[in-house]
Short mmCIF file of C-alpha atoms and ligand atoms in Angstrom, two decimals:
data_model
loop_
_atom_site.label_atom_id
_atom_site.label_comp_id
_atom_site.label_asym_id
_atom_site.label_seq_id
_atom_site.Cartn_x
_atom_site.Cartn_y
_atom_site.Cartn_z
CA UNK A 1 0.00 0.00 0.00
CA UNK A 2 1.03 3.58 -0.70
CA UNK A 3 -0.06 6.35 1.65
CA UNK A 4 -0.49 9.87 0.29
CA UNK A 5 -0.28 12.73 2.75
CA UNK A 6 -2.37 15.51 1.28
CA UNK A 7 -1.27 19.12 1.41
CA UNK A 8 -4.32 20.29 -0.54
CA UNK A 9 -3.22 19.90 -4.16
CA UNK A 10 -5.95 19.73 -6.79
CA UNK A 11 -4.10 16.70 -8.19
CA UNK A 12 -3.98 14.54 -5.04
CA UNK A 13 -6.89 12.32 -6.08
CA UNK A 14 -5.25 11.83 -9.43
CA UNK A 15 -2.08 10.44 -7.82
CA UNK A 16 -4.21 7.91 -5.93
CA UNK A 17 -6.00 6.91 -9.14
CA UNK A 18 -2.76 6.41 -11.01
CA UNK A 19 -1.38 4.14 -8.31
CA UNK A 20 -4.53 2.06 -8.00
CA UNK A 21 -4.45 1.63 -11.76
CA UNK A 22 -1.22 -0.27 -11.11
CA UNK A 23 -3.13 -2.69 -8.84
CA UNK A 24 -1.52 -1.22 -5.74
CA UNK A 25 -3.85 0.03 -3.02
CA UNK A 26 -3.44 3.70 -2.21
CA UNK A 27 -5.10 5.93 0.33
CA UNK A 28 -5.13 9.69 0.90
CA UNK A 29 -4.90 11.13 4.40
CA UNK A 30 -4.63 14.75 5.57
CA UNK A 31 -0.98 15.79 6.02
CA UNK A 32 -1.34 16.50 9.73
CA UNK A 33 -2.25 13.02 11.00
CA UNK A 34 0.23 11.94 13.63
CA UNK A 35 3.12 9.56 13.25
CA UNK A 36 1.56 6.62 15.06
CA UNK A 37 -1.51 6.81 12.77
CA UNK A 38 0.78 7.00 9.74
CA UNK A 39 2.66 3.92 10.93
CA UNK A 40 -0.59 2.03 11.51
CA UNK A 41 -1.25 2.00 7.75
CA UNK A 42 1.82 -0.22 7.30
CA UNK A 43 2.42 1.41 3.92
CA UNK A 44 5.35 0.45 1.70
CA UNK A 45 5.88 4.09 0.77
CA UNK A 46 4.62 7.61 1.39
CA UNK A 47 3.89 10.36 -1.11
CA UNK A 48 3.81 13.97 0.05
CA UNK A 49 1.46 15.77 -2.33
CA UNK A 50 1.67 19.25 -3.72
CA UNK A 51 -0.37 22.05 -2.22
CA UNK A 52 -1.22 25.74 -2.49
CA UNK A 53 0.87 26.84 0.53
CA UNK A 54 4.45 28.03 0.65
CA UNK A 55 6.94 26.39 3.03
CA UNK A 56 8.21 29.93 3.60
CA UNK A 57 4.92 30.94 5.19
CA UNK A 58 4.62 31.02 8.98
CA UNK A 59 1.66 28.69 9.25
CA UNK A 60 2.62 26.41 6.38
CA UNK A 61 1.53 22.78 6.84
CA UNK A 62 4.29 20.39 7.75
CA UNK A 63 4.96 16.83 8.88
CA UNK A 64 6.69 15.23 11.83
CA UNK A 65 10.37 15.19 10.76
CA UNK A 66 10.66 11.63 12.09
CA UNK A 67 8.74 10.46 9.02
CA UNK A 68 11.84 11.32 7.01
CA UNK A 69 14.09 9.42 9.42
CA UNK A 70 12.33 6.14 9.92
CA UNK A 71 13.52 4.57 6.67
CA UNK A 72 10.30 4.31 4.66
CA UNK A 73 10.59 5.37 0.97
CA UNK A 74 9.21 8.85 0.41
CA UNK A 75 8.35 10.84 -2.70
CA UNK A 76 7.69 14.56 -2.38
CA UNK A 77 5.87 16.20 -5.27
CA UNK A 78 6.17 20.00 -5.68
CA UNK A 79 5.23 21.35 -2.20
CA UNK A 80 6.20 17.90 -0.88
CA UNK A 81 9.69 18.26 -2.37
CA UNK A 82 10.10 21.76 -0.96
CA UNK A 83 9.02 20.52 2.47
CA UNK A 84 11.54 17.67 2.42
CA UNK A 85 14.30 20.08 1.40
CA UNK A 86 13.47 22.63 4.08
CA UNK A 87 13.03 20.06 6.87
CA UNK A 88 16.35 18.37 6.11
CA UNK A 89 18.46 21.53 5.95
CA UNK A 90 18.18 22.57 2.30
CA UNK A 91 16.81 25.88 1.14
CA UNK A 92 13.62 27.01 -0.57
CA UNK A 93 13.06 30.44 -2.07
CA UNK A 94 10.25 32.25 -3.72
CA UNK A 95 11.26 32.42 -7.34
CA UNK A 96 10.62 35.32 -9.68
CA UNK A 97 10.88 32.74 -12.44
CA UNK A 98 7.95 30.56 -11.47
CA UNK A 99 7.08 27.82 -13.93
CA UNK A 100 3.51 27.03 -14.95
CA UNK A 101 2.73 24.51 -17.63
CA UNK A 102 4.95 22.41 -19.85
CA UNK A 103 8.68 22.52 -19.09
CA UNK A 104 11.66 20.50 -20.34
CA UNK A 105 13.90 18.71 -17.85
CA UNK A 106 17.26 17.11 -18.55
CA UNK A 107 18.70 14.19 -16.66
CA UNK A 108 21.88 14.41 -14.60
CA UNK A 109 22.17 10.96 -13.05
CA UNK A 110 21.01 7.37 -13.56
CA UNK A 111 18.44 6.20 -11.04
CA UNK A 112 15.94 3.33 -10.67
CA UNK A 113 13.48 6.19 -10.17
CA UNK A 114 13.86 6.97 -13.89
CA UNK A 115 14.03 3.36 -15.16
CA UNK A 116 12.50 2.67 -18.62
CA UNK A 117 12.63 6.38 -19.50
CA UNK A 118 14.86 7.68 -22.33
CA UNK A 119 17.18 9.75 -20.15
CA UNK A 120 19.57 10.67 -22.97
CA UNK A 121 17.11 13.28 -24.19
CA UNK A 122 15.04 15.93 -22.43
CA UNK A 123 11.59 15.15 -21.11
CA UNK A 124 8.43 17.28 -21.11
CA UNK A 125 6.94 17.64 -17.64
CA UNK A 126 4.14 19.68 -16.04
CA UNK A 127 5.21 22.30 -13.53
CA UNK A 128 3.08 24.58 -11.41
CA UNK A 129 5.06 26.37 -8.75
CA UNK A 130 6.10 29.73 -7.39
CA UNK A 131 8.68 28.55 -4.81
CA UNK A 132 11.61 26.33 -5.63
CA UNK A 133 14.39 24.44 -3.92
CA UNK A 134 17.62 26.44 -4.17
CA UNK A 135 19.94 24.24 -2.14
CA UNK A 136 19.62 20.57 -1.33
CA UNK A 137 20.20 18.85 2.01
CA UNK A 138 23.32 16.78 2.74
CA UNK A 139 23.18 13.32 1.21
CA UNK A 140 20.97 14.44 -1.68
CA UNK A 141 21.90 14.26 -5.37
CA UNK A 142 20.53 16.08 -8.39
CA UNK A 143 18.71 13.71 -10.73
CA UNK A 144 17.31 16.28 -13.18
CA UNK A 145 17.24 20.02 -13.84
CA UNK A 146 15.16 22.47 -15.87
CA UNK A 147 16.03 25.97 -17.07
CA UNK A 148 14.48 27.55 -14.00
CA UNK A 149 14.75 24.71 -11.48
CA UNK A 150 18.30 23.57 -10.71
CA UNK A 151 16.74 20.82 -8.60
CA UNK A 152 13.83 19.58 -10.71
CA UNK A 153 14.40 16.06 -9.35
CA UNK A 154 16.51 15.19 -6.31
CA UNK A 155 17.15 12.06 -4.27
CA UNK A 156 18.86 10.67 -1.24
CA UNK A 157 19.24 7.13 -2.62
CA UNK A 158 20.42 5.65 0.70
CA UNK A 159 17.36 6.89 2.55
CA UNK A 160 15.12 6.30 -0.50
CA UNK A 161 13.81 9.85 -0.34
CA UNK A 162 12.90 11.46 -3.67
CA UNK A 163 11.66 14.93 -4.50
CA UNK A 164 10.35 16.28 -7.78
CA UNK A 165 9.31 19.78 -8.69
CA UNK A 166 6.93 18.60 -11.44
CA UNK A 167 3.66 16.62 -11.41
CA UNK A 168 4.03 13.04 -12.72
CA UNK A 169 0.31 12.36 -12.18
CA UNK A 170 -0.96 14.69 -14.92
CA UNK A 171 -1.06 13.43 -18.48
CA UNK A 172 1.00 16.40 -19.76
CA UNK A 173 4.10 14.89 -18.10
CA UNK A 174 5.62 12.38 -20.52
CA UNK A 175 6.40 9.10 -18.81
CA UNK A 176 4.62 10.42 -15.69
CA UNK A 177 2.95 7.07 -15.12
CA UNK A 178 6.31 5.32 -15.54
CA UNK A 179 7.85 7.59 -12.89
CA UNK A 180 5.09 6.70 -10.42
CA UNK A 181 5.46 3.01 -11.34
CA UNK A 182 9.19 3.22 -10.72
CA UNK A 183 8.61 4.71 -7.28
CA UNK A 184 5.93 2.18 -6.38
CA UNK A 185 7.65 -0.96 -7.69
CA UNK A 186 11.41 -0.23 -7.89
CA UNK A 187 11.77 1.93 -4.79
CA UNK A 188 8.92 0.82 -2.49
CA UNK A 189 8.90 -2.76 -3.81
CA UNK A 190 5.10 -2.97 -3.76
CA UNK A 191 3.38 -6.00 -5.28
CA UNK A 192 0.62 -5.50 -7.85
CA UNK A 193 -1.89 -7.62 -5.97
CA UNK A 194 -4.78 -5.25 -5.34
CA UNK A 195 -7.79 -6.01 -7.49
CA UNK A 196 -11.56 -6.07 -7.10
CA UNK A 197 -11.79 -9.78 -6.25
CA UNK A 198 -9.29 -9.25 -3.41
CA UNK A 199 -11.08 -6.08 -2.34
CA UNK A 200 -14.42 -7.90 -2.30
CA UNK A 201 -13.11 -10.69 -0.10
CA UNK A 202 -11.55 -8.25 2.36
CA UNK A 203 -14.69 -6.12 2.40
CA UNK A 204 -16.99 -9.04 3.14
CA UNK A 205 -14.81 -10.02 6.11
CA UNK A 206 -14.65 -6.41 7.29
CA UNK A 207 -18.44 -6.07 7.15
CA UNK A 208 -18.89 -9.34 9.05
CA UNK A 209 -16.49 -8.15 11.75
CA UNK A 210 -18.06 -4.70 12.00
CA UNK A 211 -21.67 -5.83 12.03
CA UNK A 212 -21.53 -9.28 13.67
CA UNK A 213 -25.06 -10.62 14.14
CA UNK A 214 -26.68 -7.18 14.26
CA UNK A 215 -29.29 -5.95 11.79
CA UNK A 216 -28.54 -3.42 9.06
CA UNK A 217 -30.84 -1.12 7.12
CA UNK A 218 -29.99 0.29 3.70
CA UNK A 219 -31.75 2.91 1.60
CA UNK A 220 -32.11 1.74 -1.97
CA UNK A 221 -32.52 4.20 -4.83
CA UNK A 222 -32.16 1.86 -7.78
CA UNK A 223 -28.89 3.54 -8.78
CA UNK A 224 -25.45 1.95 -9.01
CA UNK A 225 -24.01 2.89 -5.61
CA UNK A 226 -26.87 1.85 -3.35
CA UNK A 227 -27.46 -1.31 -5.40
CA UNK A 228 -23.82 -2.36 -5.06
CA UNK A 229 -23.95 -1.66 -1.31
CA UNK A 230 -27.12 -3.76 -0.97
CA UNK A 231 -25.81 -6.74 -2.95
CA UNK A 232 -22.47 -6.63 -1.14
CA UNK A 233 -24.09 -6.49 2.29
CA UNK A 234 -26.49 -9.24 1.41
CA UNK A 235 -23.54 -11.40 0.45
CA UNK A 236 -21.88 -10.64 3.78
CA UNK A 237 -24.81 -10.80 6.21
CA UNK A 238 -27.75 -12.31 4.29
CA UNK A 239 -31.14 -11.79 5.90
CA UNK A 240 -29.83 -9.43 8.56
CA UNK A 241 -30.02 -6.80 5.84
CA UNK A 242 -33.27 -4.94 5.14
CA UNK A 243 -33.48 -2.44 2.31
CA UNK A 244 -35.92 0.44 2.21
CA UNK A 245 -37.01 1.76 -1.17
CA UNK A 246 -39.05 4.96 -1.14
CA UNK A 247 -40.99 5.81 -4.28
CA UNK A 248 -41.25 9.59 -4.29
CA UNK A 249 -43.41 9.60 -7.41
CA UNK A 250 -40.59 11.27 -9.32
CA UNK A 251 -38.91 8.15 -10.70
CA UNK A 252 -38.34 7.20 -14.32
CA UNK A 253 -40.96 5.18 -16.18
CA UNK A 254 -41.15 1.63 -14.83
CA UNK A 255 -38.34 2.25 -12.33
CA UNK A 256 -40.22 1.27 -9.15
CA UNK A 257 -41.32 -2.11 -10.58
CA UNK A 258 -37.84 -2.78 -11.92
CA UNK A 259 -36.20 -2.16 -8.53
CA UNK A 260 -38.79 -4.21 -6.60
CA UNK A 261 -38.51 -7.13 -9.02
CA UNK A 262 -34.73 -7.17 -9.09
CA UNK A 263 -34.19 -7.01 -5.36
CA UNK A 264 -37.01 -9.23 -4.18
CA UNK A 265 -37.21 -11.82 -6.95
CA UNK A 266 -33.65 -11.97 -8.24
CA UNK A 267 -31.54 -11.14 -5.17
CA UNK A 268 -34.14 -12.20 -2.61
CA UNK A 269 -33.22 -9.30 -0.34
CA UNK A 270 -35.65 -8.20 2.42
CA UNK A 271 -37.23 -5.10 0.95
CA UNK A 272 -39.59 -2.58 2.48
CA UNK A 273 -41.30 -0.71 -0.35
CA UNK A 274 -42.97 2.57 0.48
CA UNK A 275 -45.07 4.22 -2.19
CA UNK A 276 -45.03 7.78 -0.90
CA UNK A 277 -46.07 9.39 -4.18
CA UNK A 278 -49.13 11.09 -2.68
CA UNK A 279 -47.19 12.51 0.28
CA UNK A 280 -44.39 13.91 -1.89
CA UNK A 281 -46.64 15.36 -4.56
CA UNK A 282 -48.95 16.81 -1.90
CA UNK A 283 -46.04 18.65 -0.27
CA UNK A 284 -44.80 19.86 -3.65
CA UNK A 285 -48.12 21.31 -4.73
CA UNK A 286 -47.85 24.97 -5.67
CA UNK A 287 -44.05 25.00 -5.22
CA UNK A 288 -42.00 26.22 -8.16
CA UNK A 289 -38.71 27.37 -6.63
CA UNK A 290 -35.97 24.78 -7.40
CA UNK A 291 -34.25 25.02 -4.00
CA UNK A 292 -37.54 24.73 -2.16
CA UNK A 293 -38.46 21.69 -4.23
CA UNK A 294 -35.11 20.06 -3.43
CA UNK A 295 -35.49 20.77 0.29
CA UNK A 296 -39.02 19.38 0.43
CA UNK A 297 -38.03 16.20 -1.40
CA UNK A 298 -34.91 15.71 0.76
CA UNK A 299 -36.67 16.32 4.09
CA UNK A 300 -39.63 14.15 3.15
CA UNK A 301 -37.29 11.32 2.23
CA UNK A 302 -35.47 11.50 5.57
CA UNK A 303 -38.78 11.61 7.44
CA UNK A 304 -40.13 8.54 5.70
CA UNK A 305 -36.86 6.64 6.00
CA UNK A 306 -36.76 7.37 9.74
CA UNK A 307 -40.36 6.28 10.16
CA UNK A 308 -39.73 2.99 8.37
CA UNK A 309 -36.51 2.21 10.22
CA UNK A 310 -38.28 2.89 13.53
CA UNK A 311 -40.82 0.21 12.60
CA UNK A 312 -38.08 -2.38 12.20
CA UNK A 313 -36.75 -3.60 15.50
CA UNK A 314 -33.16 -3.67 16.74
CA UNK A 315 -31.52 -2.02 13.77
CA UNK A 316 -28.02 -1.03 14.82
CA UNK A 317 -26.44 -0.09 11.51
CA UNK A 318 -27.24 2.06 8.51
CA UNK A 319 -25.48 1.18 5.26
CA UNK A 320 -24.89 3.79 2.62
CA UNK A 321 -23.01 4.25 -0.62
CA UNK A 322 -20.63 7.04 0.32
CA UNK A 323 -17.84 7.15 -2.29
CA UNK A 324 -14.20 8.16 -1.97
CA UNK A 325 -14.60 11.61 -3.56
CA UNK A 326 -17.29 12.43 -0.92
CA UNK A 327 -14.93 11.31 1.83
CA UNK A 328 -11.99 13.27 0.47
CA UNK A 329 -14.22 16.30 -0.03
CA UNK A 330 -14.97 16.41 3.67
CA UNK A 331 -11.67 15.11 5.05
CA UNK A 332 -8.94 16.44 2.84
CA UNK A 333 -6.55 19.12 3.89
CA UNK A 334 -7.90 22.56 3.07
CA UNK A 335 -4.90 24.75 3.91
CA UNK A 336 -3.13 25.96 7.03
CA UNK A 337 -5.90 28.01 8.58
CA UNK A 338 -8.89 25.88 7.71
CA UNK A 339 -10.31 23.33 10.08
CA UNK A 340 -10.36 19.82 8.69
CA UNK A 341 -13.99 18.87 8.55
CA UNK A 342 -15.02 15.49 9.78
CA UNK A 343 -16.92 13.42 7.31
CA UNK A 344 -20.66 13.76 7.52
CA UNK A 345 -22.68 11.75 5.09
CA UNK A 346 -24.10 13.27 1.95
CA UNK A 347 -27.71 12.26 2.56
CA UNK A 348 -28.23 14.76 5.36
CA UNK A 349 -29.19 12.30 8.10
CA UNK A 350 -30.32 13.59 11.49
CA UNK A 351 -27.54 14.62 13.90
CA UNK A 352 -28.93 12.51 16.73
CA UNK A 353 -29.01 9.33 14.66
CA UNK A 354 -28.47 6.31 16.88
CA UNK A 355 -27.38 3.88 14.18
CA UNK A 356 -23.72 3.40 13.28
CA UNK A 357 -22.71 3.74 9.66
CA UNK A 358 -21.54 0.98 7.33
CA UNK A 359 -19.92 2.55 4.28
CA UNK A 360 -18.31 -0.25 2.29
CA UNK A 361 -17.61 1.91 -0.79
CA UNK A 362 -15.84 4.74 1.00
CA UNK A 363 -12.46 3.78 -0.46
CA UNK A 364 -13.71 3.58 -4.04
CA UNK A 365 -14.00 5.90 -7.02
CA UNK A 366 -17.15 5.70 -9.19
CA UNK A 367 -15.62 3.52 -11.90
CA UNK A 368 -14.21 1.21 -9.21
CA UNK A 369 -17.75 0.84 -7.79
CA UNK A 370 -18.85 -0.25 -11.24
CA UNK A 371 -16.00 -2.78 -11.35
CA UNK A 372 -16.98 -4.06 -7.90
CA UNK A 373 -20.57 -4.37 -9.13
CA UNK A 374 -19.35 -6.50 -12.02
CA UNK A 375 -17.23 -8.61 -9.65
CA UNK A 376 -20.39 -9.16 -7.60
CA UNK A 377 -22.10 -10.41 -10.76
CA UNK A 378 -24.50 -7.46 -11.07
CA UNK A 379 -25.97 -6.98 -14.54
CA UNK A 380 -24.25 -4.54 -16.94
CA UNK A 381 -27.61 -2.81 -17.38
CA UNK A 382 -27.49 -1.73 -13.73
CA UNK A 383 -23.72 -1.39 -13.34
CA UNK A 384 -23.48 1.12 -16.19
CA UNK A 385 -26.58 3.11 -15.28
CA UNK A 386 -26.28 6.85 -15.71
CA UNK A 387 -26.39 8.88 -12.47
CA UNK A 388 -29.91 9.93 -11.50
CA UNK A 389 -30.40 12.72 -8.96
CA UNK A 390 -32.11 12.09 -5.61
CA UNK A 391 -34.91 14.62 -6.37
CA UNK A 392 -35.44 12.75 -9.64
CA UNK A 393 -37.80 14.15 -12.26
CA UNK A 394 -38.74 16.81 -9.72
CA UNK A 395 -35.78 18.91 -10.85
CA UNK A 396 -36.30 18.06 -14.53
CA UNK A 397 -39.78 19.59 -14.62
CA UNK A 398 -39.14 23.31 -14.51
CA UNK A 399 -41.31 25.11 -11.99
CA UNK A 400 -44.42 23.57 -10.52
CA UNK A 401 -44.78 19.80 -10.61
CA UNK A 402 -48.02 17.99 -11.46
CA UNK A 403 -48.97 14.37 -12.09
CA UNK A 404 -49.67 15.19 -15.72
CA UNK A 405 -46.24 16.74 -16.20
CA UNK A 406 -44.56 13.75 -14.54
CA UNK A 407 -46.37 11.36 -16.90
CA UNK A 408 -45.40 13.44 -19.96
CA UNK A 409 -41.75 13.62 -18.91
CA UNK A 410 -41.59 9.91 -18.10
CA UNK A 411 -42.74 9.07 -21.63
CA UNK A 412 -40.34 11.49 -23.31
CA UNK A 413 -37.44 10.38 -21.11
CA UNK A 414 -38.20 6.75 -21.88
CA UNK A 415 -37.90 7.46 -25.61
CA UNK A 416 -34.57 9.26 -25.09
CA UNK A 417 -33.25 6.24 -23.14
CA UNK A 418 -34.46 3.72 -25.70
CA UNK A 419 -32.99 5.55 -28.68
CA UNK A 420 -29.65 6.43 -27.03
CA UNK A 421 -29.25 2.77 -26.07
CA UNK A 422 -30.33 1.46 -29.49
CA UNK A 423 -27.81 3.72 -31.22
CA UNK A 424 -24.97 2.46 -28.98
CA UNK A 425 -24.43 5.83 -27.24
CA UNK A 426 -25.53 4.98 -23.70
CA UNK A 427 -22.17 3.64 -22.51
CA UNK A 428 -20.28 6.40 -24.33
CA UNK A 429 -21.82 9.26 -22.34
CA UNK A 430 -21.97 10.28 -18.69
CA UNK A 431 -25.65 11.18 -18.58
CA UNK A 432 -28.56 11.58 -20.96
CA UNK A 433 -32.13 12.55 -20.19
CA UNK A 434 -35.16 14.67 -21.06
CA UNK A 435 -36.25 17.87 -19.33
CA UNK A 436 -39.80 19.22 -19.46
CA UNK A 437 -40.12 22.92 -20.17
CA UNK A 438 -43.76 23.65 -19.44
CA UNK A 439 -43.90 26.73 -21.63
CA UNK A 440 -46.22 26.71 -24.60
CA UNK A 441 -45.28 27.34 -28.20
CA UNK A 442 -47.23 27.14 -31.43
CA UNK A 443 -46.92 24.24 -33.86
CA UNK A 444 -48.87 22.50 -36.57
CA UNK A 445 -49.82 18.82 -36.65
CA UNK A 446 -52.09 17.21 -39.25
CA UNK A 447 -53.15 20.66 -40.52
CA UNK A 448 -54.24 21.68 -37.04
CA UNK A 449 -52.68 24.30 -34.85
CA UNK A 450 -51.01 23.05 -31.66
CA UNK A 451 -50.09 25.03 -28.59
CA UNK A 452 -48.07 22.74 -26.31
CA UNK A 453 -45.02 22.21 -24.11
CA UNK A 454 -41.35 21.68 -25.03
CA UNK A 455 -38.94 18.87 -24.22
CA UNK A 456 -35.22 19.61 -23.97
CA UNK A 457 -32.77 16.76 -24.46
CA UNK A 458 -29.62 16.84 -22.37
CA UNK A 459 -26.64 14.61 -23.08
CA UNK A 460 -23.24 15.31 -21.48
CA UNK A 461 -19.85 13.80 -21.00
CA UNK A 462 -17.94 14.19 -17.78
CA UNK A 463 -15.48 12.39 -15.55
CA UNK A 464 -16.63 13.65 -12.17
CA UNK A 465 -19.73 15.81 -12.82
CA UNK A 466 -17.74 18.88 -11.71
CA UNK A 467 -17.38 19.93 -15.32
CA UNK A 468 -19.19 18.56 -18.35
CA UNK A 469 -19.32 18.94 -22.12
CA UNK A 470 -22.45 18.60 -24.21
CA UNK A 471 -22.18 15.61 -26.50
CA UNK A 472 -22.25 16.00 -30.29
CA UNK A 473 -24.87 13.32 -30.86
CA UNK A 474 -25.43 12.45 -34.53
CA UNK A 475 -28.17 14.50 -36.22
CA UNK A 476 -30.05 11.38 -37.34
CA UNK A 477 -30.24 10.13 -33.74
CA UNK A 478 -31.46 13.53 -32.53
CA UNK A 479 -33.93 13.58 -35.40
CA UNK A 480 -35.31 10.16 -34.49
CA UNK A 481 -35.69 11.10 -30.82
CA UNK A 482 -37.45 14.32 -31.78
CA UNK A 483 -39.86 12.60 -34.20
CA UNK A 484 -40.76 9.91 -31.73
CA UNK A 485 -41.35 12.34 -28.87
CA UNK A 486 -43.57 14.59 -30.93
CA UNK A 487 -45.52 11.69 -32.42
CA UNK A 488 -45.85 9.57 -29.30
CA UNK A 489 -46.01 11.97 -26.37
CA UNK A 490 -49.18 13.98 -25.99
CA UNK A 491 -48.78 17.62 -24.90
CA UNK A 492 -45.37 18.02 -26.59
CA UNK A 493 -45.04 19.81 -29.91
CA UNK A 494 -41.40 20.92 -29.81
CA UNK A 495 -38.04 19.29 -28.99
CA UNK A 496 -34.76 21.18 -28.47
CA UNK A 497 -31.21 20.03 -27.79
CA UNK A 498 -29.26 21.61 -24.93
CA UNK A 499 -25.82 22.69 -26.17
CA UNK A 500 -24.57 24.21 -22.91
CA UNK A 501 -21.47 22.86 -21.18
CA UNK A 502 -20.78 23.02 -17.44
CA UNK A 503 -19.70 25.65 -16.55
CA UNK A 504 -21.56 27.86 -17.34
CA UNK A 505 -24.57 25.53 -17.26
CA UNK A 506 -25.14 22.81 -14.69
CA UNK A 507 -25.98 19.28 -15.78
CA UNK A 508 -29.48 19.34 -14.30
CA UNK A 509 -31.72 22.27 -15.19
CA UNK A 510 -32.73 23.02 -11.61
P1 XMP B 1 -25.31 19.52 -11.59
O1 XMP B 1 -26.72 19.76 -12.01
O2 XMP B 1 -24.99 20.16 -10.27
O3 XMP B 1 -25.22 17.95 -11.33
O4 XMP B 1 -24.32 19.85 -12.65
C1 XMP B 1 -24.02 17.26 -11.13
C2 XMP B 1 -24.33 15.78 -10.97
O5 XMP B 1 -25.04 15.54 -9.76
C3 XMP B 1 -26.31 14.99 -10.02
N1 XMP B 1 -27.23 15.63 -9.08
C4 XMP B 1 -27.68 15.05 -7.96
N2 XMP B 1 -27.48 13.82 -7.46
N3 XMP B 1 -28.87 14.37 -5.61
C5 XMP B 1 -28.10 13.48 -6.29
O6 XMP B 1 -27.96 12.34 -5.82
C6 XMP B 1 -29.11 15.62 -6.05
O7 XMP B 1 -29.81 16.41 -5.43
C7 XMP B 1 -28.48 15.98 -7.30
N4 XMP B 1 -28.49 17.11 -8.03
C8 XMP B 1 -27.70 16.88 -9.12
C9 XMP B 1 -26.60 15.29 -11.47
O8 XMP B 1 -27.51 14.37 -12.04
C10 XMP B 1 -25.23 15.23 -12.07
O9 XMP B 1 -24.82 13.90 -12.31
#
C-alpha cells in the first residue's frame, strides 16, 4: 500500500487513481495526522502531495520530521519536495521565475526512479510552482534540472527519499505514469496484488467483523451505488439486511417495478417498499422554486426513512453508498488556517441518529464501484446506469410539478433512453435525459394548430460531474428522438437540444 499525505493539491486524487491503476492500493490522508496513525497504515511508501501553501509561510503545513528518518521510501511532489528540502536543511526560495505549464527537464544521473525512461534526451513535464528548492540537504543528489529549477528532481538514494518539482500524475508529463510506477515498484517494492476480487473478499470479512449478528438497514434508490452496497451487504450478512425503497413519485418510467422485481425476486433481499407518491406530490403542490423543491423532497425522504426504520426492531447499523470523492471532499486538507472537517454523510441524516454507519464503498471511485458491481455479478444494465439525482424528475420539470407533467416527462425520457441505447451511445456518455419545459409554443400537426409544451434533451460527458461537455450526438439520432417524442407523447409539440457545457450551465436544469 502507498499512503499519500495531502497538502491540498488539486491533483492529489489523481495520484491515488494512477497508483490504484497499477493494482496497488493507495489511500489519501490529511498531512497533519500523527506519526503513530501514519505507521498504523503499514504502507510500503509515502507520497507527500503538492499544495497551495508556501513552506516559507509562517503557518505552512508540515509533517513530523521523524517520518523522514524512519527509513520508509518517500516521494515529495512540488510542495512535498520543498518541504523535504526545508526540513532536512536545504533551502527554498520564492522564485521570480515561477514555472507554470509544460517545461523540459534534462537528466543528470542514472536512477531506478527513472528506469525505462529515455534519459539521454530531455523530457516534457508539467510544472506549477512559485517557490523552488535552491539548495539541497546533505546526502541528496541532483537527478534532473530544468532551465528555472536547478533541482527539478533530487534524491537521497540511501534513505530512498525522492523529490520532484513537477507533477508526474498529470497526463502532460511524458512518462509520468512510468515515474510513479518506478517509485511504487522499484523503490517501495510494492506487489501489484490489489484487485476487485481481493477487495471484495476483504470487504466481506470487514463487514462481518463490523456488524456481527446485528441488523442493518440500507436505503435503496435503484442507482449503481446503493445497489452495489445492498448486494455486497447481502452477500456478507444475508437476511440481517433490510433495504428500504421509497418511491417519491418522481422516478423514471417503470423504475419502481424494476427495482422491486430485481431485489425481491432476483436477489431475494428483504425489501420494504414505500409508495409515498401522494405525500411527496402533496407537499410539492404549488411549489415552483428549485431550491424549495429540493429541500421538500430531501426532508420528506429523511422523514419517511426514519419512520420505516423505527418500525423495524433492533436495527443497529445504517449502510450507505458514500464514495471516496465524498470522503476526500470532507476530510482532505484545506490549507493551514482551515479546520479539517469530519466526514458527515451526503444524505443529510439527522444529527442525533443512533445507528452506526456501514460505508463499504468509502475507499472507491465511481468507476471502481462499477467494477466491484461486475465482480459481484450485477448486470451490466445496472452497473453502467447513468447517475440519476435524488430529487429525480422533480428537478427536470421546470417550476411547478403535477402528475400530468410527470407522466409526460416519463414518456419522453423513456424514448430518449431507448434511442440512445439502441444507437450504442448509452455507454459512451456520462448522462442523458429529457427535461420538461412547461412553456407553450405554437406548432402544426395534421393541418391543425397546436399550442403545447417543449422537451429539452440533455446529453453530457464528464469524468466527475464537476465539469461537463455537451455531446455531439449524430443528427439522425437527434432527429429520431425528436420525431418519436412529438408523435408519441401527448402535450409536446417541440423538442430542443441543450448545447450548454458546465460551466456555465449545470448538468441538471434546476
Ligand atoms: P449539476 O446539475 O450540479 O449535477 O451539474 C451534477 C451531478 O449531480 C447529479 N445531481 C444530484 N445527485 N442528488 C443526487 O444524488 C441531487 O440532489 C443531485 N443534483 C444533481 C446530477 O444528475 C449530475 O450527475
